[in-house]
Amino acid sequence: MNTAGPVKVYRDFDQSELDRQYNSRGTVPDHTVYTRQYAERTREAKRSLACVENLRYGEGPDETLDFYPAGNSGSPVQVFLHGGDWRALSKDDSGFAAPAFVAAGAAFVAVNFSLVPTATIAGMGAQVRRSLAWLWRNAAAQGGDPARIFVSGHSSGANLVGQLLLTDWAGAFGAPADLIKGALFMSGLGDLEPVRLSFRNAYIKLDEAMVTEVSLLRRKPCVRCPLIAAFGEGETDDYKRQCRAVAAYWSGQGNP
């Protein structure tokens, strides 16, 4: 008689529990309720605000961004990287926060980038790095202050924020080492190893080397700046654990 229990795949999770912990869409009955709101509120933002659409930061067909100027010269610039499991959404769903930032005197930027299977997660990271370097060079033309660029990302977009924090801006782009003045890491993952071991890897196709390359918790950051790490009350326990780990890791590097 076989009395062995379920095989542990990651920490204390068997495969079924790991898949549940990393099924972010499974925490709500219908995630499309929210994604539809993102798109509707973005369309409303474009109707109510001055928005410069489809500025090209690279040569690829997906390498564009929307810039919502604040209306005053030299405004800080808030750059948002959308979530969507690295496979959904775009800048056209990502301008919903622009009215709040513009009202507060900050420009808002929604960045577009390629998704799987067209791009790898590391490839997306390379794209958003190019977008930030482009903004450093060109934000002033839209009324933004290139010396006050802040980044934020939600879910898979938070992973991309982590990749930005791993970037040697001076060495790779000739930009200031402190190009990023602050970061917001929302509902994100600092270590993608459990994603690699979960059902999600059927479409993400991570290997161990890729996990190390794109995981903030596995590398030493190049950027020093304040960071806010945040999660939603209804998220799974391991998402919350990862968020706390990012906060502890960041402060452990001597950052606010």
PDB file of C-alpha atoms in Angstrom:
ATOM      1  CA  MET A   1       0.000   0.000   0.000  1.00  0.00           C
ATOM      2  CA  ASN A   2       1.357   3.417  -0.997  1.00  0.00           C
ATOM      3  CA  THR A   3       0.967   5.853   1.910  1.00  0.00           C
ATOM      4  CA  ALA A   4       3.068   8.671   0.436  1.00  0.00           C
ATOM      5  CA  GLY A   5       1.367  12.056   0.340  1.00  0.00           C
ATOM      6  CA  PRO A   6       1.263  14.497  -2.555  1.00  0.00           C
ATOM      7  CA  VAL A   7       4.663  15.349  -4.025  1.00  0.00           C
ATOM      8  CA  LYS A   8       5.882  18.804  -3.070  1.00  0.00           C
ATOM      9  CA  VAL A   9       6.804  20.870  -6.112  1.00  0.00           C
ATOM     10  CA  TYR A  10       7.642  24.257  -4.570  1.00  0.00           C
ATOM     11  CA  ARG A  11       7.968  25.097  -0.878  1.00  0.00           C
ATOM     12  CA  ASP A  12       5.115  23.154   0.781  1.00  0.00           C
ATOM     13  CA  PHE A  13       2.912  23.146  -2.324  1.00  0.00           C
ATOM     14  CA  ASP A  14       2.036  20.127  -4.401  1.00  0.00           C
ATOM     15  CA  GLN A  15       1.281  20.759  -8.088  1.00  0.00           C
ATOM     16  CA  SER A  16      -2.411  21.427  -7.550  1.00  0.00           C
ATOM     17  CA  GLU A  17      -1.839  23.954  -4.778  1.00  0.00           C
ATOM     18  CA  LEU A  18       1.039  25.631  -6.603  1.00  0.00           C
ATOM     19  CA  ASP A  19      -1.166  26.079  -9.658  1.00  0.00           C
ATOM     20  CA  ARG A  20      -3.899  27.562  -7.463  1.00  0.00           C
ATOM     21  CA  GLN A  21      -1.489  29.965  -5.762  1.00  0.00           C
ATOM     22  CA  TYR A  22      -0.206  31.228  -9.108  1.00  0.00           C
ATOM     23  CA  ASN A  23      -3.529  31.449 -10.916  1.00  0.00           C
ATOM     24  CA  SER A  24      -3.999  35.187 -10.446  1.00  0.00           C
ATOM     25  CA  ARG A  25      -7.133  35.232 -12.585  1.00  0.00           C
ATOM     26  CA  GLY A  26      -8.674  32.579 -10.355  1.00  0.00           C
ATOM     27  CA  THR A  27      -8.982  34.968  -7.403  1.00  0.00           C
ATOM     28  CA  VAL A  28     -12.094  36.585  -8.945  1.00  0.00           C
ATOM     29  CA  PRO A  29     -15.161  35.063 -10.619  1.00  0.00           C
ATOM     30  CA  ASP A  30     -14.577  36.944 -13.890  1.00  0.00           C
ATOM     31  CA  HIS A  31     -11.373  38.897 -14.509  1.00  0.00           C
ATOM     32  CA  THR A  32     -12.785  40.382 -17.723  1.00  0.00           C
ATOM     33  CA  VAL A  33     -15.009  42.667 -15.619  1.00  0.00           C
ATOM     34  CA  TYR A  34     -11.854  44.538 -14.648  1.00  0.00           C
ATOM     35  CA  THR A  35     -10.086  44.442 -17.991  1.00  0.00           C
ATOM     36  CA  ARG A  36     -13.190  45.873 -19.665  1.00  0.00           C
ATOM     37  CA  GLN A  37     -13.141  48.688 -17.103  1.00  0.00           C
ATOM     38  CA  TYR A  38      -9.471  49.343 -17.877  1.00  0.00           C
ATOM     39  CA  ALA A  39     -10.296  49.803 -21.555  1.00  0.00           C
ATOM     40  CA  GLU A  40     -13.425  51.906 -20.947  1.00  0.00           C
ATOM     41  CA  ARG A  41     -11.671  54.210 -18.483  1.00  0.00           C
ATOM     42  CA  THR A  42      -8.688  54.562 -20.837  1.00  0.00           C
ATOM     43  CA  ARG A  43     -10.994  55.624 -23.690  1.00  0.00           C
ATOM     44  CA  GLU A  44     -12.574  58.177 -21.352  1.00  0.00           C
ATOM     45  CA  ALA A  45      -9.134  59.474 -20.337  1.00  0.00           C
ATOM     46  CA  LYS A  46      -8.251  59.980 -23.998  1.00  0.00           C
ATOM     47  CA  ARG A  47     -11.504  61.881 -24.536  1.00  0.00           C
ATOM     48  CA  SER A  48     -11.011  64.149 -21.530  1.00  0.00           C
ATOM     49  CA  LEU A  49      -7.257  64.736 -21.630  1.00  0.00           C
ATOM     50  CA  ALA A  50      -4.686  65.811 -24.171  1.00  0.00           C
ATOM     51  CA  CYS A  51      -3.050  62.510 -25.135  1.00  0.00           C
ATOM     52  CA  VAL A  52      -0.217  62.145 -27.620  1.00  0.00           C
ATOM     53  CA  GLU A  53      -0.786  58.636 -28.946  1.00  0.00           C
ATOM     54  CA  ASN A  54       1.513  56.086 -30.554  1.00  0.00           C
ATOM     55  CA  LEU A  55       4.852  57.748 -29.974  1.00  0.00           C
ATOM     56  CA  ARG A  56       7.432  55.286 -31.270  1.00  0.00           C
ATOM     57  CA  TYR A  57      10.275  54.377 -28.920  1.00  0.00           C
ATOM     58  CA  GLY A  58      11.681  51.533 -31.020  1.00  0.00           C
ATOM     59  CA  GLU A  59      11.559  49.861 -34.400  1.00  0.00           C
ATOM     60  CA  GLY A  60       9.258  46.958 -33.496  1.00  0.00           C
ATOM     61  CA  PRO A  61       5.554  47.136 -34.370  1.00  0.00           C
ATOM     62  CA  ASP A  62       4.549  46.995 -30.682  1.00  0.00           C
ATOM     63  CA  GLU A  63       7.115  49.548 -29.487  1.00  0.00           C
ATOM     64  CA  THR A  64       4.867  52.571 -28.955  1.00  0.00           C
ATOM     65  CA  LEU A  65       3.599  54.576 -26.005  1.00  0.00           C
ATOM     66  CA  ASP A  66       0.862  57.065 -25.152  1.00  0.00           C
ATOM     67  CA  PHE A  67       1.922  60.273 -23.384  1.00  0.00           C
ATOM     68  CA  TYR A  68      -0.635  62.179 -21.300  1.00  0.00           C
ATOM     69  CA  PRO A  69       0.993  65.575 -20.617  1.00  0.00           C
ATOM     70  CA  ALA A  70       0.253  67.446 -17.420  1.00  0.00           C
ATOM     71  CA  GLY A  71      -0.127  70.793 -19.186  1.00  0.00           C
ATOM     72  CA  ASN A  72       2.802  72.431 -17.416  1.00  0.00           C
ATOM     73  CA  SER A  73       6.423  72.344 -18.500  1.00  0.00           C
ATOM     74  CA  GLY A  74       8.868  70.275 -16.480  1.00  0.00           C
ATOM     75  CA  SER A  75       6.321  67.982 -14.854  1.00  0.00           C
ATOM     76  CA  PRO A  76       7.333  64.665 -13.294  1.00  0.00           C
ATOM     77  CA  VAL A  77       6.630  61.619 -15.457  1.00  0.00           C
ATOM     78  CA  GLN A  78       4.827  58.502 -14.202  1.00  0.00           C
ATOM     79  CA  VAL A  79       5.407  55.469 -16.472  1.00  0.00           C
ATOM     80  CA  PHE A  80       2.953  52.568 -16.191  1.00  0.00           C
ATOM     81  CA  LEU A  81       3.596  48.976 -17.319  1.00  0.00           C
ATOM     82  CA  HIS A  82       0.412  46.933 -17.607  1.00  0.00           C
ATOM     83  CA  GLY A  83      -0.212  43.413 -16.380  1.00  0.00           C
ATOM     84  CA  GLY A  84      -2.051  40.614 -18.154  1.00  0.00           C
ATOM     85  CA  ASP A  85       0.027  37.481 -17.443  1.00  0.00           C
ATOM     86  CA  TRP A  86       2.587  38.622 -20.046  1.00  0.00           C
ATOM     87  CA  ARG A  87       0.036  37.618 -22.712  1.00  0.00           C
ATOM     88  CA  ALA A  88      -2.805  40.153 -22.655  1.00  0.00           C
ATOM     89  CA  LEU A  89      -3.663  43.870 -22.579  1.00  0.00           C
ATOM     90  CA  SER A  90      -1.847  46.846 -24.095  1.00  0.00           C
ATOM     91  CA  LYS A  91      -1.364  50.579 -23.684  1.00  0.00           C
ATOM     92  CA  ASP A  92      -4.934  50.973 -24.933  1.00  0.00           C
ATOM     93  CA  ASP A  93      -6.107  49.409 -21.659  1.00  0.00           C
ATOM     94  CA  SER A  94      -3.580  51.248 -19.506  1.00  0.00           C
ATOM     95  CA  GLY A  95      -4.423  54.944 -19.396  1.00  0.00           C
ATOM     96  CA  PHE A  96      -7.110  54.665 -16.729  1.00  0.00           C
ATOM     97  CA  ALA A  97      -4.940  56.282 -14.019  1.00  0.00           C
ATOM     98  CA  ALA A  98      -3.903  59.208 -16.217  1.00  0.00           C
ATOM     99  CA  PRO A  99      -6.620  61.620 -14.970  1.00  0.00           C
ATOM    100  CA  ALA A 100      -5.470  61.259 -11.356  1.00  0.00           C
ATOM    101  CA  PHE A 101      -1.813  61.877 -12.184  1.00  0.00           C
ATOM    102  CA  VAL A 102      -2.478  64.736 -14.600  1.00  0.00           C
ATOM    103  CA  ALA A 103      -4.718  66.412 -12.002  1.00  0.00           C
ATOM    104  CA  ALA A 104      -1.828  66.143  -9.539  1.00  0.00           C
ATOM    105  CA  GLY A 105       0.542  67.825 -11.997  1.00  0.00           C
ATOM    106  CA  ALA A 106       2.340  64.743 -13.335  1.00  0.00           C
ATOM    107  CA  ALA A 107       2.510  63.442 -16.881  1.00  0.00           C
ATOM    108  CA  PHE A 108       1.384  59.844 -17.343  1.00  0.00           C
ATOM    109  CA  VAL A 109       2.807  57.367 -19.845  1.00  0.00           C
ATOM    110  CA  ALA A 110       1.259  54.033 -20.865  1.00  0.00           C
ATOM    111  CA  VAL A 111       3.840  51.799 -22.539  1.00  0.00           C
ATOM    112  CA  ASN A 112       3.075  49.176 -25.168  1.00  0.00           C
ATOM    113  CA  PHE A 113       5.264  46.099 -25.611  1.00  0.00           C
ATOM    114  CA  SER A 114       5.097  42.678 -27.234  1.00  0.00           C
ATOM    115  CA  LEU A 115       3.496  39.721 -25.469  1.00  0.00           C
ATOM    116  CA  VAL A 116       4.019  35.966 -25.423  1.00  0.00           C
ATOM    117  CA  PRO A 117       4.316  34.046 -27.665  1.00  0.00           C
ATOM    118  CA  THR A 118       5.731  36.852 -29.832  1.00  0.00           C
ATOM    119  CA  ALA A 119       8.231  37.865 -27.140  1.00  0.00           C
ATOM    120  CA  THR A 120       9.909  36.287 -24.138  1.00  0.00           C
ATOM    121  CA  ILE A 121       9.710  37.897 -20.708  1.00  0.00           C
ATOM    122  CA  ALA A 122      13.329  39.006 -21.088  1.00  0.00           C
ATOM    123  CA  GLY A 123      12.446  40.425 -24.503  1.00  0.00           C
ATOM    124  CA  MET A 124       9.654  42.472 -22.939  1.00  0.00           C
ATOM    125  CA  GLY A 125      12.166  43.724 -20.394  1.00  0.00           C
ATOM    126  CA  ALA A 126      14.443  44.864 -23.222  1.00  0.00           C
ATOM    127  CA  GLN A 127      11.548  46.727 -24.821  1.00  0.00           C
ATOM    128  CA  VAL A 128      10.515  48.612 -21.684  1.00  0.00           C
ATOM    129  CA  ARG A 129      14.166  49.528 -21.080  1.00  0.00           C
ATOM    130  CA  ARG A 130      14.213  51.107 -24.530  1.00  0.00           C
ATOM    131  CA  SER A 131      10.994  52.946 -23.740  1.00  0.00           C
ATOM    132  CA  LEU A 132      12.490  54.472 -20.598  1.00  0.00           C
ATOM    133  CA  ALA A 133      15.699  55.465 -22.382  1.00  0.00           C
ATOM    134  CA  TRP A 134      13.574  57.050 -25.123  1.00  0.00           C
ATOM    135  CA  LEU A 135      11.574  58.981 -22.532  1.00  0.00           C
ATOM    136  CA  TRP A 136      14.745  60.242 -20.891  1.00  0.00           C
ATOM    137  CA  ARG A 137      15.784  61.670 -24.254  1.00  0.00           C
ATOM    138  CA  ASN A 138      12.355  62.882 -25.420  1.00  0.00           C
ATOM    139  CA  ALA A 139      10.086  63.603 -22.443  1.00  0.00           C
ATOM    140  CA  ALA A 140      11.033  67.284 -22.390  1.00  0.00           C
ATOM    141  CA  ALA A 141       9.516  67.732 -25.854  1.00  0.00           C
ATOM    142  CA  GLN A 142       6.170  66.691 -24.330  1.00  0.00           C
ATOM    143  CA  GLY A 143       6.530  68.882 -21.243  1.00  0.00           C
ATOM    144  CA  GLY A 144       7.975  66.190 -18.980  1.00  0.00           C
ATOM    145  CA  ASP A 145      11.064  66.415 -16.791  1.00  0.00           C
ATOM    146  CA  PRO A 146      13.591  63.706 -17.773  1.00  0.00           C
ATOM    147  CA  ALA A 147      15.200  64.099 -14.342  1.00  0.00           C
ATOM    148  CA  ARG A 148      11.959  63.034 -12.610  1.00  0.00           C
ATOM    149  CA  ILE A 149      10.897  59.724 -14.153  1.00  0.00           C
ATOM    150  CA  PHE A 150       9.007  57.254 -11.950  1.00  0.00           C
ATOM    151  CA  VAL A 151       7.939  53.721 -12.891  1.00  0.00           C
ATOM    152  CA  SER A 152       4.990  51.577 -11.841  1.00  0.00           C
ATOM    153  CA  GLY A 153       3.734  48.167 -12.870  1.00  0.00           C
ATOM    154  CA  HIS A 154       0.933  45.801 -11.988  1.00  0.00           C
ATOM    155  CA  SER A 155       1.131  41.994 -11.900  1.00  0.00           C
ATOM    156  CA  SER A 156       3.339  40.897 -14.807  1.00  0.00           C
ATOM    157  CA  GLY A 157       4.071  44.598 -15.318  1.00  0.00           C
ATOM    158  CA  ALA A 158       5.592  44.659 -11.828  1.00  0.00           C
ATOM    159  CA  ASN A 159       8.041  41.990 -12.973  1.00  0.00           C
ATOM    160  CA  LEU A 160       9.013  44.358 -15.780  1.00  0.00           C
ATOM    161  CA  VAL A 161       9.540  47.109 -13.205  1.00  0.00           C
ATOM    162  CA  GLY A 162      11.892  44.684 -11.456  1.00  0.00           C
ATOM    163  CA  GLN A 163      13.811  44.253 -14.694  1.00  0.00           C
ATOM    164  CA  LEU A 164      14.125  48.034 -15.015  1.00  0.00           C
ATOM    165  CA  LEU A 165      15.635  48.139 -11.525  1.00  0.00           C
ATOM    166  CA  LEU A 166      18.243  45.596 -12.622  1.00  0.00           C
ATOM    167  CA  THR A 167      19.389  47.818 -15.492  1.00  0.00           C
ATOM    168  CA  ASP A 168      22.787  49.530 -15.714  1.00  0.00           C
ATOM    169  CA  TRP A 169      21.398  52.716 -17.243  1.00  0.00           C
ATOM    170  CA  ALA A 170      24.729  54.464 -17.598  1.00  0.00           C
ATOM    171  CA  GLY A 171      26.538  51.500 -19.122  1.00  0.00           C
ATOM    172  CA  ALA A 172      23.746  50.295 -21.407  1.00  0.00           C
ATOM    173  CA  PHE A 173      22.185  53.588 -22.517  1.00  0.00           C
ATOM    174  CA  GLY A 174      24.487  56.430 -21.530  1.00  0.00           C
ATOM    175  CA  ALA A 175      21.712  57.664 -19.254  1.00  0.00           C
ATOM    176  CA  PRO A 176      22.028  58.746 -15.611  1.00  0.00           C
ATOM    177  CA  ALA A 177      22.483  55.860 -13.183  1.00  0.00           C
ATOM    178  CA  ASP A 178      19.593  57.341 -11.206  1.00  0.00           C
ATOM    179  CA  LEU A 179      17.284  57.558 -14.221  1.00  0.00           C
ATOM    180  CA  ILE A 180      14.481  56.012 -12.130  1.00  0.00           C
ATOM    181  CA  LYS A 181      13.561  58.245  -9.199  1.00  0.00           C
ATOM    182  CA  GLY A 182      10.972  55.917  -7.637  1.00  0.00           C
ATOM    183  CA  ALA A 183       9.150  52.662  -8.327  1.00  0.00           C
ATOM    184  CA  LEU A 184       5.798  51.050  -7.551  1.00  0.00           C
ATOM    185  CA  PHE A 185       5.672  47.235  -7.562  1.00  0.00           C
ATOM    186  CA  MET A 186       1.993  46.185  -7.455  1.00  0.00           C
ATOM    187  CA  SER A 187       0.807  42.590  -7.129  1.00  0.00           C
ATOM    188  CA  GLY A 188       4.036  41.372  -8.659  1.00  0.00           C
ATOM    189  CA  LEU A 189       6.510  38.518  -8.368  1.00  0.00           C
ATOM    190  CA  GLY A 190      10.139  38.982  -7.470  1.00  0.00           C
ATOM    191  CA  ASP A 191      11.007  35.340  -8.214  1.00  0.00           C
ATOM    192  CA  LEU A 192       9.551  33.557 -11.231  1.00  0.00           C
ATOM    193  CA  GLU A 193      10.716  30.054 -10.244  1.00  0.00           C
ATOM    194  CA  PRO A 194       7.241  29.053  -8.969  1.00  0.00           C
ATOM    195  CA  VAL A 195       5.753  30.359 -12.219  1.00  0.00           C
ATOM    196  CA  ARG A 196       8.170  28.141 -14.148  1.00  0.00           C
ATOM    197  CA  LEU A 197       6.971  25.165 -12.101  1.00  0.00           C
ATOM    198  CA  SER A 198       3.283  26.014 -12.489  1.00  0.00           C
ATOM    199  CA  PHE A 199       0.721  25.473 -15.246  1.00  0.00           C
ATOM    200  CA  ARG A 200       1.527  28.933 -16.574  1.00  0.00           C
ATOM    201  CA  ASN A 201       4.834  27.778 -17.987  1.00  0.00           C
ATOM    202  CA  ALA A 202       2.957  25.983 -20.765  1.00  0.00           C
ATOM    203  CA  TYR A 203       2.666  29.380 -22.468  1.00  0.00           C
ATOM    204  CA  ILE A 204       5.473  31.395 -20.826  1.00  0.00           C
ATOM    205  CA  LYS A 205       8.158  28.731 -21.462  1.00  0.00           C
ATOM    206  CA  LEU A 206      10.673  29.807 -18.846  1.00  0.00           C
ATOM    207  CA  ASP A 207      13.812  27.816 -18.128  1.00  0.00           C
ATOM    208  CA  GLU A 208      16.057  28.149 -15.066  1.00  0.00           C
ATOM    209  CA  ALA A 209      18.451  30.589 -16.731  1.00  0.00           C
ATOM    210  CA  MET A 210      15.562  32.818 -17.807  1.00  0.00           C
ATOM    211  CA  VAL A 211      14.164  32.816 -14.266  1.00  0.00           C
ATOM    212  CA  THR A 212      17.487  34.104 -12.935  1.00  0.00           C
ATOM    213  CA  GLU A 213      17.738  36.726 -15.679  1.00  0.00           C
ATOM    214  CA  VAL A 214      14.342  38.333 -15.030  1.00  0.00           C
ATOM    215  CA  SER A 215      13.808  37.854 -11.275  1.00  0.00           C
ATOM    216  CA  LEU A 216      14.583  40.818  -9.031  1.00  0.00           C
ATOM    217  CA  LEU A 217      15.055  38.606  -5.972  1.00  0.00           C
ATOM    218  CA  ARG A 218      17.783  36.580  -7.696  1.00  0.00           C
ATOM    219  CA  ARG A 219      20.027  39.468  -8.741  1.00  0.00           C
ATOM    220  CA  LYS A 220      21.587  42.601  -7.313  1.00  0.00           C
ATOM    221  CA  PRO A 221      19.786  45.737  -8.518  1.00  0.00           C
ATOM    222  CA  CYS A 222      21.678  48.515 -10.266  1.00  0.00           C
ATOM    223  CA  VAL A 223      19.158  51.213  -9.328  1.00  0.00           C
ATOM    224  CA  ARG A 224      18.828  52.865  -5.939  1.00  0.00           C
ATOM    225  CA  CYS A 225      15.494  54.607  -5.336  1.00  0.00           C
ATOM    226  CA  PRO A 226      12.416  54.479  -3.096  1.00  0.00           C
ATOM    227  CA  LEU A 227      10.055  51.600  -3.853  1.00  0.00           C
ATOM    228  CA  ILE A 228       6.487  50.860  -2.810  1.00  0.00           C
ATOM    229  CA  ALA A 229       5.497  47.166  -2.832  1.00  0.00           C
ATOM    230  CA  ALA A 230       1.753  46.565  -2.675  1.00  0.00           C
ATOM    231  CA  PHE A 231      -0.716  43.705  -2.996  1.00  0.00           C
ATOM    232  CA  GLY A 232      -4.481  43.287  -2.966  1.00  0.00           C
ATOM    233  CA  GLU A 233      -6.317  41.791  -0.019  1.00  0.00           C
ATOM    234  CA  GLY A 234      -7.865  39.052  -2.154  1.00  0.00           C
ATOM    235  CA  GLU A 235      -4.601  37.794  -3.631  1.00  0.00           C
ATOM    236  CA  THR A 236      -3.207  34.382  -2.778  1.00  0.00           C
ATOM    237  CA  ASP A 237      -0.868  33.829   0.146  1.00  0.00           C
ATOM    238  CA  ASP A 238       2.196  33.243  -1.996  1.00  0.00           C
ATOM    239  CA  TYR A 239       1.648  36.413  -4.004  1.00  0.00           C
ATOM    240  CA  LYS A 240       1.542  38.275  -0.686  1.00  0.00           C
ATOM    241  CA  ARG A 241       4.663  36.460   0.526  1.00  0.00           C
ATOM    242  CA  GLN A 242       6.510  37.421  -2.641  1.00  0.00           C
ATOM    243  CA  CYS A 243       5.494  41.068  -2.270  1.00  0.00           C
ATOM    244  CA  ARG A 244       6.772  41.138   1.304  1.00  0.00           C
ATOM    245  CA  ALA A 245       9.981  39.471   0.133  1.00  0.00           C
ATOM    246  CA  VAL A 246      10.499  42.190  -2.482  1.00  0.00           C
ATOM    247  CA  ALA A 247       9.993  44.895   0.154  1.00  0.00           C
ATOM    248  CA  ALA A 248      12.429  43.213   2.550  1.00  0.00           C
ATOM    249  CA  TYR A 249      14.986  42.630  -0.210  1.00  0.00           C
ATOM    250  CA  TRP A 250      14.776  46.208  -1.402  1.00  0.00           C
ATOM    251  CA  SER A 251      15.251  47.693   2.058  1.00  0.00           C
ATOM    252  CA  GLY A 252      18.036  45.170   2.651  1.00  0.00           C
ATOM    253  CA  GLN A 253      19.905  46.771  -0.262  1.00  0.00           C
ATOM    254  CA  GLY A 254      19.820  50.074   1.642  1.00  0.00           C
ATOM    255  CA  ASN A 255      16.912  51.559  -0.293  1.00  0.00           C
ATOM    256  CA  PRO A 256      13.852  53.308   1.144  1.00  0.00           C
TER     257      PRO A 256
END
